[in-house]
Short mmCIF file of C-alpha atoms in Angstrom, two decimals:
data_model
loop_
_atom_site.label_atom_id
_atom_site.label_comp_id
_atom_site.label_asym_id
_atom_site.label_seq_id
_atom_site.Cartn_x
_atom_site.Cartn_y
_atom_site.Cartn_z
CA MET A 1 0.00 0.00 -0.01
CA GLU A 2 2.94 2.34 0.62
CA LYS A 3 3.82 2.21 -3.08
CA LEU A 4 0.34 3.44 -3.85
CA GLY A 5 0.79 6.28 -1.39
CA ILE A 6 -1.50 4.66 1.20
CA SER A 7 -0.08 3.42 4.44
CA ARG A 8 -1.87 0.90 6.63
CA LYS A 9 -1.90 3.58 9.34
CA ASN A 10 -3.72 6.06 7.18
CA PHE A 11 -6.04 3.32 5.89
CA LEU A 12 -7.05 2.56 9.46
CA LYS A 13 -7.42 6.25 10.26
CA ASN A 14 -9.83 6.77 7.39
CA SER A 15 -11.86 3.62 7.87
CA ALA A 16 -14.92 3.27 10.10
CA LEU A 17 -13.99 -0.18 11.26
CA SER A 18 -16.34 -1.84 13.70
CA LEU A 19 -14.77 -2.97 16.94
CA ALA A 20 -16.46 -6.33 16.39
CA GLY A 21 -14.34 -6.57 13.26
CA LEU A 22 -11.06 -6.19 15.06
CA THR A 23 -8.86 -8.48 17.07
CA ILE A 24 -5.78 -8.08 19.16
CA VAL A 25 -3.28 -10.93 18.88
CA PRO A 26 -1.77 -13.07 20.23
CA GLY A 27 -3.95 -14.20 23.07
CA ILE A 28 -1.47 -13.31 25.81
CA LEU A 29 -3.78 -10.74 27.33
CA HIS A 30 -5.32 -13.58 29.33
CA ALA A 31 -1.94 -14.85 30.36
CA GLU A 32 -0.47 -11.48 31.44
CA THR A 33 -3.51 -9.79 32.85
CA SER A 34 -5.04 -10.57 36.23
CA GLN A 35 -8.60 -11.76 36.55
CA ASN A 36 -9.51 -8.50 38.31
CA GLU A 37 -8.10 -6.46 35.42
CA MET A 38 -9.96 -8.59 32.88
CA LYS A 39 -13.20 -8.16 34.81
CA TYR A 40 -12.63 -4.38 34.99
CA HIS A 41 -11.89 -4.15 31.27
CA SER A 42 -14.96 -6.22 30.43
CA GLU A 43 -17.21 -3.94 32.51
CA VAL A 44 -15.70 -0.85 30.84
CA LEU A 45 -16.38 -2.24 27.39
CA LYS A 46 -19.98 -3.02 28.32
CA SER A 47 -20.85 0.24 30.02
CA THR A 48 -18.77 2.88 28.22
CA LYS A 49 -19.54 4.21 24.75
CA VAL A 50 -16.16 6.01 24.50
CA TYR A 51 -12.91 4.55 25.76
CA THR A 52 -9.24 4.41 24.82
CA LEU A 53 -6.79 1.59 24.28
CA LYS A 54 -3.10 2.40 24.85
CA ASN A 55 0.07 0.56 23.86
CA VAL A 56 -1.67 -0.82 20.76
CA LEU A 57 0.72 -2.12 18.12
CA LEU A 58 -0.33 -1.17 14.58
CA GLU A 59 1.33 -1.92 11.24
CA THR A 60 2.50 1.34 9.59
CA GLY A 61 4.16 0.10 6.39
CA PHE A 62 6.78 -2.21 4.90
CA GLU A 63 10.58 -2.43 4.65
CA TYR A 64 11.88 -3.24 1.20
CA ALA A 65 15.08 -4.71 -0.24
CA ASP A 66 15.31 -4.60 -4.07
CA ASP A 67 11.55 -4.05 -4.37
CA GLU A 68 10.81 -7.03 -2.18
CA VAL A 69 9.03 -6.81 1.14
CA ILE A 70 11.34 -8.12 3.87
CA ALA A 71 9.65 -6.83 7.06
CA THR A 72 6.64 -5.00 8.44
CA LYS A 73 7.01 -1.67 10.20
CA THR A 74 5.06 -1.27 13.43
CA ALA A 75 4.61 1.33 16.13
CA LEU A 76 2.64 1.82 19.34
CA PHE A 77 -0.50 4.01 19.26
CA SER A 78 -3.47 5.00 21.36
CA VAL A 79 -6.78 4.05 19.83
CA GLU A 80 -10.03 5.71 20.77
CA ILE A 81 -13.25 3.72 20.42
CA ALA A 82 -16.61 5.49 20.23
CA ASP A 83 -19.91 3.63 19.87
CA GLY A 84 -18.09 0.45 18.85
CA LYS A 85 -16.00 2.06 16.09
CA ILE A 86 -12.48 3.50 15.84
CA SER A 87 -12.88 7.26 16.18
CA LYS A 88 -9.25 8.32 16.61
CA ILE A 89 -5.74 6.93 16.31
CA SER A 90 -3.04 9.07 17.93
CA SER A 91 0.50 8.84 19.22
CA ASN A 92 0.81 6.45 22.10
CA GLN A 93 0.02 7.88 25.51
CA SER A 94 1.37 5.20 27.84
CA GLY A 95 0.91 7.29 30.99
CA VAL A 96 -2.79 8.02 30.72
CA ALA A 97 -5.61 6.02 32.25
CA ALA A 98 -6.71 3.65 29.50
CA ILE A 99 -7.05 -0.03 28.79
CA ASP A 100 -3.58 -1.40 28.27
CA ALA A 101 -3.17 -3.56 25.17
CA LYS A 102 0.37 -4.42 26.33
CA GLY A 103 1.96 -4.02 22.93
CA MET A 104 -0.23 -6.60 21.22
CA LEU A 105 -0.92 -6.25 17.49
CA MET A 106 -4.38 -5.02 16.40
CA LEU A 107 -5.55 -6.41 13.06
CA PRO A 108 -8.82 -6.76 11.21
CA SER A 109 -10.51 -9.89 12.47
CA PHE A 110 -10.36 -13.19 10.61
CA LYS A 111 -12.97 -14.86 8.45
CA ASP A 112 -13.33 -18.64 8.47
CA MET A 113 -14.62 -19.44 4.99
CA HIS A 114 -15.21 -23.20 5.46
CA ILE A 115 -16.60 -24.57 8.64
CA HIS A 116 -19.55 -26.76 9.69
CA LEU A 117 -21.06 -24.96 12.65
CA ASP A 118 -24.21 -27.10 12.51
CA LYS A 119 -22.52 -30.34 13.55
CA THR A 120 -19.93 -30.26 16.31
CA PHE A 121 -19.24 -32.02 19.58
CA TYR A 122 -17.62 -28.88 20.97
CA GLY A 123 -19.38 -27.66 24.06
CA ASP A 124 -20.65 -31.21 24.83
CA LYS A 125 -18.97 -34.25 26.38
CA TRP A 126 -15.72 -35.39 24.83
CA GLN A 127 -16.05 -37.80 21.91
CA ALA A 128 -13.37 -40.08 20.47
CA ILE A 129 -12.83 -39.89 16.70
CA LYS A 130 -15.05 -42.29 14.82
CA ARG A 131 -14.21 -43.37 11.27
CA GLY A 132 -16.71 -44.96 8.94
CA LEU A 133 -15.45 -47.88 6.85
CA GLY A 134 -15.70 -47.68 3.07
CA GLY A 135 -14.46 -44.19 2.26
CA VAL A 136 -16.78 -41.26 1.76
CA LYS A 137 -19.92 -43.43 1.60
CA GLY A 138 -18.86 -45.10 4.81
CA MET A 139 -18.64 -41.72 6.47
CA ILE A 140 -22.10 -40.88 5.17
CA ALA A 141 -23.46 -44.06 6.79
CA LEU A 142 -21.76 -43.13 10.09
CA GLU A 143 -23.24 -39.64 10.01
CA GLN A 144 -26.67 -41.01 9.39
CA GLN A 145 -26.29 -42.94 12.68
CA ILE A 146 -24.97 -40.12 14.86
CA LEU A 147 -26.78 -37.08 13.51
CA PRO A 148 -30.06 -37.62 15.46
CA ASP A 149 -28.24 -37.31 18.81
CA MET A 150 -26.04 -34.45 17.58
CA LEU A 151 -29.13 -32.44 16.60
CA LYS A 152 -30.63 -32.57 20.09
CA ASN A 153 -28.46 -29.69 21.43
CA ALA A 154 -26.98 -28.41 18.17
CA THR A 155 -27.89 -24.79 18.80
CA HIS A 156 -26.00 -24.72 22.13
CA LYS A 157 -22.92 -26.37 20.60
CA ALA A 158 -22.97 -23.95 17.64
CA GLU A 159 -23.01 -20.98 20.04
CA LYS A 160 -20.07 -22.45 21.97
CA MET A 161 -18.14 -22.94 18.73
CA ILE A 162 -18.85 -19.37 17.71
CA GLU A 163 -17.50 -18.19 21.09
CA LEU A 164 -14.34 -20.26 20.52
CA LEU A 165 -13.86 -18.71 17.08
CA GLN A 166 -14.30 -15.24 18.56
CA SER A 167 -11.69 -15.96 21.29
CA LYS A 168 -9.18 -16.68 18.52
CA GLY A 169 -9.92 -13.51 16.55
CA THR A 170 -12.58 -14.75 14.07
CA SER A 171 -15.78 -12.70 13.74
CA PHE A 172 -17.27 -14.14 10.52
CA ALA A 173 -17.73 -17.59 9.02
CA ARG A 174 -19.13 -19.26 5.96
CA SER A 175 -20.80 -22.32 7.34
CA HIS A 176 -21.83 -25.40 5.39
CA VAL A 177 -25.08 -26.81 6.75
CA ASN A 178 -26.22 -30.39 6.27
CA ILE A 179 -29.30 -30.70 4.04
CA GLU A 180 -30.15 -34.40 3.68
CA PRO A 181 -32.95 -36.86 4.63
CA THR A 182 -31.57 -37.64 8.10
CA SER A 183 -31.55 -34.11 9.52
CA LYS A 184 -33.86 -32.69 6.82
CA LEU A 185 -33.88 -28.92 7.51
CA ASP A 186 -33.26 -29.22 11.25
CA SER A 187 -29.49 -28.54 11.06
CA LEU A 188 -30.25 -25.32 9.20
CA LYS A 189 -32.99 -24.20 11.59
CA ASN A 190 -30.89 -24.96 14.68
CA LEU A 191 -27.92 -23.00 13.34
CA GLN A 192 -30.11 -20.09 12.36
CA VAL A 193 -31.24 -19.79 15.96
CA ALA A 194 -27.63 -19.74 17.15
CA LEU A 195 -26.66 -17.11 14.59
CA GLU A 196 -29.67 -14.99 15.54
CA ASN A 197 -28.52 -15.11 19.14
CA LYS A 198 -25.05 -14.03 18.12
CA LYS A 199 -25.90 -11.57 15.33
CA LYS A 200 -24.65 -8.48 17.16
CA VAL A 201 -21.15 -9.87 17.45
CA PHE A 202 -20.73 -12.50 14.74
CA GLY A 203 -21.46 -12.58 11.01
CA ALA A 204 -22.08 -15.58 8.76
CA GLU A 205 -22.95 -16.91 5.33
CA LEU A 206 -24.78 -20.20 5.00
CA VAL A 207 -24.27 -22.92 2.41
CA ALA A 208 -27.10 -25.45 1.90
CA PHE A 209 -24.88 -28.47 1.68
CA PRO A 210 -25.88 -31.90 0.36
CA GLN A 211 -23.36 -33.71 2.57
CA HIS A 212 -24.79 -37.10 1.65
CA GLY A 213 -25.05 -36.42 -2.08
CA VAL A 214 -27.90 -34.83 -4.02
CA PHE A 215 -29.18 -38.11 -5.44
CA TYR A 216 -27.24 -40.77 -3.53
CA THR A 217 -29.67 -39.92 -0.77
CA ASP A 218 -32.91 -38.19 -1.71
CA SER A 219 -31.69 -34.70 -0.82
CA ALA A 220 -32.95 -32.76 -3.86
CA SER A 221 -36.41 -31.99 -2.39
CA TYR A 222 -34.86 -30.70 0.84
CA LEU A 223 -32.36 -28.56 -1.04
CA LYS A 224 -35.26 -26.98 -2.96
CA GLU A 225 -36.88 -26.06 0.38
CA ALA A 226 -33.65 -24.76 1.84
CA ALA A 227 -33.01 -22.60 -1.27
CA LYS A 228 -36.11 -20.55 -0.38
CA MET A 229 -34.91 -19.96 3.15
CA ASP A 230 -32.36 -17.48 4.49
CA ILE A 231 -29.19 -19.03 2.96
CA ASP A 232 -26.51 -17.66 0.66
CA PHE A 233 -25.09 -20.54 -1.36
CA ILE A 234 -26.09 -23.89 -2.83
CA GLY A 235 -23.37 -26.38 -2.03
CA GLY A 236 -22.08 -29.50 -3.65
CA VAL A 237 -19.60 -32.29 -3.14
CA ASP A 238 -18.02 -34.99 -5.36
CA PRO A 239 -20.79 -35.47 -7.96
CA PHE A 240 -19.17 -38.58 -9.45
CA THR A 241 -17.93 -40.38 -6.35
CA ILE A 242 -21.15 -39.90 -4.42
CA ASP A 243 -23.93 -39.36 -6.96
CA GLY A 244 -22.34 -41.19 -9.89
CA ALA A 245 -23.72 -38.56 -12.22
CA ILE A 246 -21.66 -35.44 -12.81
CA GLU A 247 -23.89 -33.72 -15.38
CA ARG A 248 -27.15 -34.44 -13.54
CA THR A 249 -25.81 -33.17 -10.21
CA ILE A 250 -24.15 -30.08 -11.60
CA ASP A 251 -27.19 -29.21 -13.74
CA PHE A 252 -29.42 -29.46 -10.68
CA THR A 253 -27.08 -27.40 -8.48
CA VAL A 254 -26.61 -24.55 -10.98
CA GLN A 255 -30.28 -24.37 -11.89
CA LEU A 256 -31.32 -24.31 -8.25
CA ALA A 257 -28.91 -21.47 -7.58
CA LEU A 258 -30.11 -19.50 -10.60
CA ASP A 259 -33.82 -20.00 -9.81
CA ASN A 260 -33.33 -18.70 -6.27
CA GLY A 261 -30.66 -16.03 -6.75
CA LYS A 262 -28.05 -17.87 -4.65
CA GLY A 263 -24.33 -18.30 -5.02
CA ILE A 264 -22.66 -21.69 -5.56
CA ASP A 265 -20.01 -23.28 -3.28
CA ILE A 266 -18.89 -26.69 -4.51
CA HIS A 267 -15.79 -28.40 -3.11
CA LEU A 268 -14.34 -31.50 -4.59
CA HIS A 269 -12.08 -34.28 -3.36
CA GLU A 270 -12.07 -36.21 -6.65
#
């Protein structure tokens, strides 16, 4: 950006970035800050519309050698937050009363562009890894067995997974959601409740995903229903290995997306 006359510092100064879209890394704040300090900081963030972070490390540009980037320039700043957005970035004022970022680097938050928030054991009792025999179709058979129990508290587990993502600096995800005869539309509905509960602090895109094949299991009718709901993409996986019909599966997927104004997210292992 420096070669274009735009430094990262100036970019940040001129951008109305939401605090929810920022993260400070690495996660040593928890290790170096007492529980009382953390509680105090948490209360400040909840109750105060305007506050300041000091000792915030920001990237200011690059160091070059023969037109090649060899290092990132950084410096400490004070960052003022007003109504959840950066309102001012100024020279560091280490002596003032402010929340101490302890020299940690502030960056735009991460986006996880492939995750399955609808089916996780996280937030529930520990589970050993289970592997279905017979490749992909063996894993489909295994999922058909375990999904009914997984669905029982899927909303709670999705919320716990979202909280885990947030703790590592991720504030947005594209989540694939099972659409198939075992869970029908329940995986989607459960996840939508979790996302609604977290909408103020976490963003998401949803992919209606025929995890068990479009035609290998009779998922086409459920995909048509899901396409009319609040989703963003029609998904797809391995049309030959699972469905045994590349043209039929791709034709169905593309037409369904076109008919409903959705994007397409197909990932292949073939």
